GROMACS .gro file of C-alpha atoms in nm:
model
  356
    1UNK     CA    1   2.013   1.285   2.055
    2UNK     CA    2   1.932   1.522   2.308
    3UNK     CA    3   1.607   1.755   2.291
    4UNK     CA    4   1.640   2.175   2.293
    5UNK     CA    5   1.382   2.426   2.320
    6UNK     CA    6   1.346   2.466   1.982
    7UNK     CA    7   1.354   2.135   1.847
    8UNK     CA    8   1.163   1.811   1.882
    9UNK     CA    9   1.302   1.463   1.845
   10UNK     CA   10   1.117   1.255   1.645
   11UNK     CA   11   1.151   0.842   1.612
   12UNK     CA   12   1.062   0.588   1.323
   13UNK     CA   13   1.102   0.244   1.292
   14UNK     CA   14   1.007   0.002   1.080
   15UNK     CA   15   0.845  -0.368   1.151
   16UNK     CA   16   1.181  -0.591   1.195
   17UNK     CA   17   1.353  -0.278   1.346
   18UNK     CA   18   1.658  -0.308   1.030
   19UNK     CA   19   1.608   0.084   0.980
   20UNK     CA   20   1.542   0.255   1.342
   21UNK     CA   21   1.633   0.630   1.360
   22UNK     CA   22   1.589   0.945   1.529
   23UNK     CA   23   1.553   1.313   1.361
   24UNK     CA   24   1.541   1.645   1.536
   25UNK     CA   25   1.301   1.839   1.369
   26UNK     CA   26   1.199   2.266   1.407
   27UNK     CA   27   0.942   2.265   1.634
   28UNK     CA   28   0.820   2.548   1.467
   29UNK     CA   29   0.757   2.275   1.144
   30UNK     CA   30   0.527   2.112   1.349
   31UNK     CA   31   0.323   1.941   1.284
   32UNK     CA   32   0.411   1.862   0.931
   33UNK     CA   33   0.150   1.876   0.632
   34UNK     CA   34   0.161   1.540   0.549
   35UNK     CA   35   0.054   1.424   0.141
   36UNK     CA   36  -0.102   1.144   0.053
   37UNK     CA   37   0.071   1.071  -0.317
   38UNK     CA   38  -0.167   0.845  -0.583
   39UNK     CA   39   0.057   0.900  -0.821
   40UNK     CA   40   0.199   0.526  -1.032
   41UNK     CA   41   0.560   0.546  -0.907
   42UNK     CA   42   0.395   0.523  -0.512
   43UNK     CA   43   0.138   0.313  -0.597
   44UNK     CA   44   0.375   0.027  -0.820
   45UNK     CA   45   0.626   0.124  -0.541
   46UNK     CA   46   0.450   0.044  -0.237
   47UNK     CA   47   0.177  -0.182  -0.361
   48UNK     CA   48  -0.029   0.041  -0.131
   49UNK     CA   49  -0.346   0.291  -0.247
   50UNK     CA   50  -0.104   0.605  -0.207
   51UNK     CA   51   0.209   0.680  -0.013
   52UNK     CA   52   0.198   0.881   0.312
   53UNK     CA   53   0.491   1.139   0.313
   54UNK     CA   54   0.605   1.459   0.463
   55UNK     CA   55   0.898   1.637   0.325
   56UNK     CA   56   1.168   1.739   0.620
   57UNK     CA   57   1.380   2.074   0.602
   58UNK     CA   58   1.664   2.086   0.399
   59UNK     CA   59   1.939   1.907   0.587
   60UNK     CA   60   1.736   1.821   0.830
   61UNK     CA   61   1.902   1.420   0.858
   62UNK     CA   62   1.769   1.113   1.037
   63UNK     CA   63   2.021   0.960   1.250
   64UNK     CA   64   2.060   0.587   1.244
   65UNK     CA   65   2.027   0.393   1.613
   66UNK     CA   66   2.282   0.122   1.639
   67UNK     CA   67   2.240  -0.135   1.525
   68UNK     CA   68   2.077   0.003   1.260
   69UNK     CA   69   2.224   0.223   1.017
   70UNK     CA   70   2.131   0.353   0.619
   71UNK     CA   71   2.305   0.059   0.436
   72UNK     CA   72   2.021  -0.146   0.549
   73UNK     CA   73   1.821   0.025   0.316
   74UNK     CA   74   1.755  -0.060  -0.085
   75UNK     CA   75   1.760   0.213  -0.279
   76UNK     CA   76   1.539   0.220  -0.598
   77UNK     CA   77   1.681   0.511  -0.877
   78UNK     CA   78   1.366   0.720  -0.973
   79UNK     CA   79   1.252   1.047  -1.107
   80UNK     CA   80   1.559   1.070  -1.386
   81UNK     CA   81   1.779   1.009  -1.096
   82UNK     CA   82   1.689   1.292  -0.891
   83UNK     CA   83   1.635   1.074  -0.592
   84UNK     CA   84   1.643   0.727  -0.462
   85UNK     CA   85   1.304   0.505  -0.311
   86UNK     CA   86   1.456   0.348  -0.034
   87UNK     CA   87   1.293   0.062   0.152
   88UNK     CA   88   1.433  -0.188   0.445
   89UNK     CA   89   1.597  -0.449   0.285
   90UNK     CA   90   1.483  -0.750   0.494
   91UNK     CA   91   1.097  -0.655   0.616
   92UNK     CA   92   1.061  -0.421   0.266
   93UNK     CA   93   0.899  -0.157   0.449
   94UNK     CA   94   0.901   0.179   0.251
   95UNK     CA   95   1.124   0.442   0.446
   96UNK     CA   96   1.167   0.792   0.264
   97UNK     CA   97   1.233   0.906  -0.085
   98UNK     CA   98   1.601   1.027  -0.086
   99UNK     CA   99   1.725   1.326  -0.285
  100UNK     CA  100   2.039   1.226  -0.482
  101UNK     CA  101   2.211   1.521  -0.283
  102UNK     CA  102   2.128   1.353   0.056
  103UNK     CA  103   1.983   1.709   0.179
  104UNK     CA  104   1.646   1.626   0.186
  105UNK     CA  105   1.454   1.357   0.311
  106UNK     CA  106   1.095   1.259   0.288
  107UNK     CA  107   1.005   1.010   0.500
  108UNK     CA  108   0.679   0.799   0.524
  109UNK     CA  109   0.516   0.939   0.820
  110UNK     CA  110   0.328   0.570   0.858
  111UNK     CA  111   0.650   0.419   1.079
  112UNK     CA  112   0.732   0.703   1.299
  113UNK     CA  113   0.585   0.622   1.685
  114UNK     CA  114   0.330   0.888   1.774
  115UNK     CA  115   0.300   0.994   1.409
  116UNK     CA  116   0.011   1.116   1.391
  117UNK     CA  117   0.050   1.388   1.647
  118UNK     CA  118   0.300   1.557   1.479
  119UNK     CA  119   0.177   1.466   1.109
  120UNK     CA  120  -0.148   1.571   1.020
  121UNK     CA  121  -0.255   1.415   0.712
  122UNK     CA  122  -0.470   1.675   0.541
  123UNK     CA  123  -0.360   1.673   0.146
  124UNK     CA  124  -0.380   1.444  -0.176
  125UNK     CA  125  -0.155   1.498  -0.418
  126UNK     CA  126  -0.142   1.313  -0.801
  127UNK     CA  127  -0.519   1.195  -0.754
  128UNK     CA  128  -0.601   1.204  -1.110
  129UNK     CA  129  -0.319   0.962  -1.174
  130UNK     CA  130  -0.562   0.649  -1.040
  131UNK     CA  131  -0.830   0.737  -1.353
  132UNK     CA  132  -1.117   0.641  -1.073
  133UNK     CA  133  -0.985   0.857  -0.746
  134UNK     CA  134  -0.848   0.547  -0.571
  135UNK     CA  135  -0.842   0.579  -0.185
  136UNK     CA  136  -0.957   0.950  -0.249
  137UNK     CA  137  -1.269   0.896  -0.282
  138UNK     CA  138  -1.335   0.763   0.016
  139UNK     CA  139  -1.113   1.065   0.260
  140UNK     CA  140  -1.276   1.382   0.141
  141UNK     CA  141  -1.259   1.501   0.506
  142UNK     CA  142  -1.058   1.505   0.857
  143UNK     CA  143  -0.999   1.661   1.189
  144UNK     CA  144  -1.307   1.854   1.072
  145UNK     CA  145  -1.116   2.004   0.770
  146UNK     CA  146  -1.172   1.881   0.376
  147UNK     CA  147  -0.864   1.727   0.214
  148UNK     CA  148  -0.622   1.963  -0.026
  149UNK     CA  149  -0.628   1.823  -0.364
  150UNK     CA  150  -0.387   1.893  -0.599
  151UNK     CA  151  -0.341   1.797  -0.945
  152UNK     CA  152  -0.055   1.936  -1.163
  153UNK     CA  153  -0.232   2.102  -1.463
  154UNK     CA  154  -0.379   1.856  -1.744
  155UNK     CA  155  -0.154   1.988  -2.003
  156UNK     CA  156   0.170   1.892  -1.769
  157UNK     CA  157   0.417   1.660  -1.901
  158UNK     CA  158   0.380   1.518  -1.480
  159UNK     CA  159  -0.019   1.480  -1.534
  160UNK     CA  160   0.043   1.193  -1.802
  161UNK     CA  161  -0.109   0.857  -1.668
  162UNK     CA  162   0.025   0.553  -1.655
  163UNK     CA  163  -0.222   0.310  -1.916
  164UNK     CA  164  -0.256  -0.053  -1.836
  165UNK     CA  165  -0.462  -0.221  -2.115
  166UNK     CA  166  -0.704  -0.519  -2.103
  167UNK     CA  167  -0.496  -0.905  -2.151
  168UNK     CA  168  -0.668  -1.213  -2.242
  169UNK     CA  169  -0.497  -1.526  -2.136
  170UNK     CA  170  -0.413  -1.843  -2.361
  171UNK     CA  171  -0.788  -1.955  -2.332
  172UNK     CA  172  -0.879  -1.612  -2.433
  173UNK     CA  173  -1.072  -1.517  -2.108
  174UNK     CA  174  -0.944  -1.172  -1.941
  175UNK     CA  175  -0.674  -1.179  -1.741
  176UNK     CA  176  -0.563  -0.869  -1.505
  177UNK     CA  177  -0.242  -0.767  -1.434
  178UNK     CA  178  -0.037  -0.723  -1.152
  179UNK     CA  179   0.325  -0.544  -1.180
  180UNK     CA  180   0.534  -0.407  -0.951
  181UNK     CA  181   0.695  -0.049  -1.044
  182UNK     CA  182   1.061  -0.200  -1.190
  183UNK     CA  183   0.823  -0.504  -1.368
  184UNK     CA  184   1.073  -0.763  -1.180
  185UNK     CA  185   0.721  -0.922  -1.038
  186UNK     CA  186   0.455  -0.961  -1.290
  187UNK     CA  187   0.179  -1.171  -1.327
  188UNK     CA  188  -0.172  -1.272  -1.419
  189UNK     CA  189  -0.493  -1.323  -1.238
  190UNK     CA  190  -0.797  -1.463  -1.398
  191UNK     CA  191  -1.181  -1.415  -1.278
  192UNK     CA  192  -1.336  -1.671  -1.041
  193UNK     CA  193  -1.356  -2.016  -1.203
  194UNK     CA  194  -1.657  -2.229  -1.215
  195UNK     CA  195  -1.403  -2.450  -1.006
  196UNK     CA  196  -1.328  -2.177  -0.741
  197UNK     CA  197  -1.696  -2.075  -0.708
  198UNK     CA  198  -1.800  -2.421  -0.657
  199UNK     CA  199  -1.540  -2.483  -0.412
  200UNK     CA  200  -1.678  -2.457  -0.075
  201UNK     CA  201  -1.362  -2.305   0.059
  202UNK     CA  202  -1.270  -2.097  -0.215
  203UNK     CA  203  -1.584  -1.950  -0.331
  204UNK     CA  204  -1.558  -1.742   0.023
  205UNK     CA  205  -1.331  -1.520  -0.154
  206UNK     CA  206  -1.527  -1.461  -0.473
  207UNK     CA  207  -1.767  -1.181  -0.417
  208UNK     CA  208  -2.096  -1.238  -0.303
  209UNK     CA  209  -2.278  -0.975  -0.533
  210UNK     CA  210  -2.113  -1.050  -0.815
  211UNK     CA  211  -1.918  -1.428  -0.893
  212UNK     CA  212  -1.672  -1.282  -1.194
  213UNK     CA  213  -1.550  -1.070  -0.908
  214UNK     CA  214  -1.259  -1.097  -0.584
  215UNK     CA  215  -1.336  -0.978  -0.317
  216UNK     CA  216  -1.133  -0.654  -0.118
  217UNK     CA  217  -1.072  -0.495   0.163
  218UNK     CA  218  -0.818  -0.211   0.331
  219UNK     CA  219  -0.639  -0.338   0.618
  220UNK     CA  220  -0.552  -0.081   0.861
  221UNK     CA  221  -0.331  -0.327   1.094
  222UNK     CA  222   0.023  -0.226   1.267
  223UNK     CA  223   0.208  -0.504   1.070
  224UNK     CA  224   0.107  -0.379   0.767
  225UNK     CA  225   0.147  -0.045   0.853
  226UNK     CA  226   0.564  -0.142   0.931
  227UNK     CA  227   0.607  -0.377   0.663
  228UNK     CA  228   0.446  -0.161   0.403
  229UNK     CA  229   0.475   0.198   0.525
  230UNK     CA  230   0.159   0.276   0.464
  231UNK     CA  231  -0.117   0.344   0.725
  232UNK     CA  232  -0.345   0.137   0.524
  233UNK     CA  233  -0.253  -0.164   0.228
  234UNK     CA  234  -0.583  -0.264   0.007
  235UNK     CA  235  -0.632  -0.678  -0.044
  236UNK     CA  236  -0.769  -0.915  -0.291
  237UNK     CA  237  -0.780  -1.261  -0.233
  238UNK     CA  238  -0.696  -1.513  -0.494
  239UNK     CA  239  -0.629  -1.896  -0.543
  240UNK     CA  240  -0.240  -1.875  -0.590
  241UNK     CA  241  -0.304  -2.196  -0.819
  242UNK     CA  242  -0.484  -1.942  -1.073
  243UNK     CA  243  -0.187  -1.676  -1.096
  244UNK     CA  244   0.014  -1.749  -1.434
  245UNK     CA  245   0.311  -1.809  -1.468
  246UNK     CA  246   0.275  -2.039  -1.170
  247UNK     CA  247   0.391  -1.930  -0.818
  248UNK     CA  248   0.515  -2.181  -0.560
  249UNK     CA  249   0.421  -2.158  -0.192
  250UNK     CA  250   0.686  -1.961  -0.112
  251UNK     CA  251   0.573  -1.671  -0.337
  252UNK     CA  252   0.877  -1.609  -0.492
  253UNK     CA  253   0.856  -1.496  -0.838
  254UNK     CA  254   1.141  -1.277  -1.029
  255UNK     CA  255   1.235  -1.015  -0.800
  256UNK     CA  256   1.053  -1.150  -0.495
  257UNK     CA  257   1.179  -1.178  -0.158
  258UNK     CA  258   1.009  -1.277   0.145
  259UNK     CA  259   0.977  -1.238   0.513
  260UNK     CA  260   0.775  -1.389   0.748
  261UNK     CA  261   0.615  -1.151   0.985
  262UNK     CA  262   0.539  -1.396   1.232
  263UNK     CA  263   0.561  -1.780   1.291
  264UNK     CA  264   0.222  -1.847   1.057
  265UNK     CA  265   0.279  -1.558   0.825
  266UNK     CA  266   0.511  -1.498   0.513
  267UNK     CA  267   0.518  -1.176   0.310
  268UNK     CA  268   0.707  -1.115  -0.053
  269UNK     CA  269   0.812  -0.766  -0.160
  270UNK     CA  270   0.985  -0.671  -0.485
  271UNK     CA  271   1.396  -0.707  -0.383
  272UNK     CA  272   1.420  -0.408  -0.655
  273UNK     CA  273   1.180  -0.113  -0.576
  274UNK     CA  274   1.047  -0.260  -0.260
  275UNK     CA  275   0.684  -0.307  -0.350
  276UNK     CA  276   0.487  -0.555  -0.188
  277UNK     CA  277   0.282  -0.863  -0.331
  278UNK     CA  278   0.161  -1.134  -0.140
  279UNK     CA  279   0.078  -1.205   0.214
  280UNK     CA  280   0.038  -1.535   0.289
  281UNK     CA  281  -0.112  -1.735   0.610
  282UNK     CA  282  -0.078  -2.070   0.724
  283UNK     CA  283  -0.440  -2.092   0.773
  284UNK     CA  284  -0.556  -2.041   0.451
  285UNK     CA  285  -0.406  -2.343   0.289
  286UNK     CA  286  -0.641  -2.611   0.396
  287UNK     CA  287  -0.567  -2.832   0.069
  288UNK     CA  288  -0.298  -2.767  -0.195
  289UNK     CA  289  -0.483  -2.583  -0.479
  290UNK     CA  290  -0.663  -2.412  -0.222
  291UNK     CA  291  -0.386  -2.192  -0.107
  292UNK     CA  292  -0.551  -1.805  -0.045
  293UNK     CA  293  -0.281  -1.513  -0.081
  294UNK     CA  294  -0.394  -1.181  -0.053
  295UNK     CA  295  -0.227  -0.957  -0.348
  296UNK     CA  296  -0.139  -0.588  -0.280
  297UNK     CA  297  -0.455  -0.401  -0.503
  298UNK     CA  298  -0.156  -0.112  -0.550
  299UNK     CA  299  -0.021  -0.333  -0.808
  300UNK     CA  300  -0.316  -0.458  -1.022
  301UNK     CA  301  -0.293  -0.290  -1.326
  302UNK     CA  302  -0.671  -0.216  -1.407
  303UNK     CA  303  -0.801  -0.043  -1.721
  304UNK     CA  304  -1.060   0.117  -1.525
  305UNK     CA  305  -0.843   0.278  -1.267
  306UNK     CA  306  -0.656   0.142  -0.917
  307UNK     CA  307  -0.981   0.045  -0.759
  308UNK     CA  308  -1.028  -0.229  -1.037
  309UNK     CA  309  -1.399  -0.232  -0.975
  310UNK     CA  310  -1.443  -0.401  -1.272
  311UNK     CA  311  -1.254  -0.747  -1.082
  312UNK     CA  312  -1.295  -0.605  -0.718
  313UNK     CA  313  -1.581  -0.586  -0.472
  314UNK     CA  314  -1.494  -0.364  -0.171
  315UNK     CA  315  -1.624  -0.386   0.122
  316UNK     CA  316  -1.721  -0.156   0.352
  317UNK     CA  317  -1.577  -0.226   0.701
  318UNK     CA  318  -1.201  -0.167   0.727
  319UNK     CA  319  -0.987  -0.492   0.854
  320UNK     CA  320  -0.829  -0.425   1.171
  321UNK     CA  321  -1.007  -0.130   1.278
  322UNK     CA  322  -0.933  -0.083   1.610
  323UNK     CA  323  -0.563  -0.120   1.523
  324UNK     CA  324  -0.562   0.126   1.261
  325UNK     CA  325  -0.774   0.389   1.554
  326UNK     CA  326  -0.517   0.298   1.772
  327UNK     CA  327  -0.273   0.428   1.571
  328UNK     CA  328  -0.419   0.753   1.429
  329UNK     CA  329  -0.778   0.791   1.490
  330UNK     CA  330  -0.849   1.086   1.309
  331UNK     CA  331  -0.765   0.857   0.969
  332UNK     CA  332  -0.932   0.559   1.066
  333UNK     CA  333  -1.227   0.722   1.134
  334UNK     CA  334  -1.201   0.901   0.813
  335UNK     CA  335  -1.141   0.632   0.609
  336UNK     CA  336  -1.356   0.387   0.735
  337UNK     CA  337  -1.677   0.671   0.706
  338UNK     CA  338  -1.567   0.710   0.363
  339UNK     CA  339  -1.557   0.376   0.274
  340UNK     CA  340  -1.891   0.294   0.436
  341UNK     CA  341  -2.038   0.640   0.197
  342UNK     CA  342  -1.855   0.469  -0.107
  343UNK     CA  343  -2.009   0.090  -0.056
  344UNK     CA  344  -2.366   0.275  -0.011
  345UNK     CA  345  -2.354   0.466  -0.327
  346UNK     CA  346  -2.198   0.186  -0.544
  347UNK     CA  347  -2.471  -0.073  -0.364
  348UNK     CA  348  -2.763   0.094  -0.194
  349UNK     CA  349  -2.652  -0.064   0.122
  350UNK     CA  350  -2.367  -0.155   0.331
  351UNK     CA  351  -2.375  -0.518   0.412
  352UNK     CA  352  -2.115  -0.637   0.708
  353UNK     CA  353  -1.951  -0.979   0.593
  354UNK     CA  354  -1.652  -1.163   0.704
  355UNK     CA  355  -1.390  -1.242   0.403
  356UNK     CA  356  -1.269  -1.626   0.450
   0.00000   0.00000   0.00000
């Protein structure tokens, strides 16, 4: 794919390299206005806060590098069938949102290398879909500009939130959900045991301020970035031994399918719309009911609204920092200033801890 004058060649991969392509884009379109979306179908999709995208000219087309090509992509039908969520089929990494024509891609701007130069994140769209602000709450500002956000209007047919109501579980204590968008993966998490909090490895991942709570955090890693096509994936940390129905070690439940990201590492994604659930290290099974995953927040299904602050207490610092600056360190610093403004409001301070 050679380079003119007037256009700019652009590369994305994602983490196991299955989908690997190269698009020639105006360079008058640059840099693209990228969106964060909040809206359920991204969030359920992704398992991330919100999905970064930028929406390419019309027939502007990737072009698959060998060995690579588009059938290694799942495609997920959505939107009435106006367009397909496509994700890599072995790592599960969310690629672009298809139009059923073909003509139009939207890629996630979180896998292409040197991203962030020519895709300036400046705009939320769907915000009001997360009933709390989500992830929005915490980037109000960047590259010295204030976020767009846009809403349709409240009367809209596209404004209609998603409603997840409260559960109780057989004992009748709460129980909160977590689905994926096609409901293939679903499940149940319970609060912190009198059992987990008095276990001295366990009760690391019950929060500190407040024991009927899990603690969370935003990763802003490079694995996660590729394997979830997101720039940053929110965690909560549970006791897979709580999660009912029961999940095995190898975290596959309904739809699940895994991939390990390294030797001590194994991921599961939804095989249907690509949404992740679990990661899952080595190191954090020191005895067998004491097996730690961290579940994707995207997918809890919280009354009060995707930040579930009701089962979740954030913290402040973001996990893997300096990987997430490395990347794009406009957003990093961003995020993590908003984050640290967000744990001071909601706390008075913000206390520095280690999770695990």
């Amino acid at each position: 794919m050679k380079e003119s004058s007037d256009t700019k060649t652009l590369e994305a991969k994602c983490f196991c390299g299955s989908v690997h392509f190269k698009v020639d884009v105006p360079v008058s379109s640059l840099p693209f206005l990228t969106h964060l979306c909040h809206c359920s179908l991204c969030r359920y999709g992704s398992g991330a806060p919100c999905i970064f995208h930028a929406a390419l000219p019309l027939d502007v087309i990737p072009k698959f590098v060998a060995p690579s090509s588009e059938k290694n992509m799942t495609g997920f039908l959505i939107g009435n069938g106006i367009a397909t969520w496509n994700f890599c089929s072995t790592c599960g990494c969310h690629i672009a949102c298809i139009a059923i024509d073909k003509r139009t891609w939207t890629p996630s701007t979180s896998i292409f290398i040197d991203g962030p130069e020519y895709f300036h994140i400046r705009k939320h769209i769907y915000s009001k879909s997360t009933k709390d602000g989500g992830i929005a709450q915490a980037l109000t500002h960047t590259r010295g500009q204030a976020f767009i956000d846009w809403n349709p209007p409240d009367d809209s047919p596209d404004a209609k939130i998603v409603e997840s109501r409260p559960e109780v579980g057989e004992d009748g204590k709460e129980r909160l959900r977590v689905q994926c968008e096609c409901k293939g993966v679903s499940f149940t998490i319970p609060r912190p045991s009198q059992e987990v909090i008095d276990d001295e490895y366990m009760s690391q991942f019950v929060s500190h301020k407040d024991k009927s709570k899990w603690h969370a955090t935003f990763d802003a890693c490079d694995d996660c970035r590729l394997v979830n096509g997101t720039h940053v994936v929110g965690w909560t940390f549970i006791p897979l031994s709580v999660c009912e129905p029961p999940i095995k070690d190898d975290l596959l439940i309904g739809t699940a399918k895994t991939f390990k990201s390294s030797d001590d590492a194994l991921r599961s994604f939804c095989g249907t719309c690509g949404a992740t659930i679990f990661y899952s290290h080595k190191d954090r099974r020191p005895g067998t009911k004491q097996h730690i995953v961290d579940v994707a927040t995207g997918i809890l299904r919280a009354p009060e609204g995707v930040m579930a602050e009701n089962w979740l207490t954030w913290r402040g610092r973001l996990a893997w920092f300096p990987s997430g600056k490395r990347y794009d360190e406009k957003f990093a610093e961003s995020l993590q200033e908003g984050m640290n403004k967000m744990v001071l409001d909601r706390h008075g301070v913000v206390d520095d801890y280690n999770i695990g």
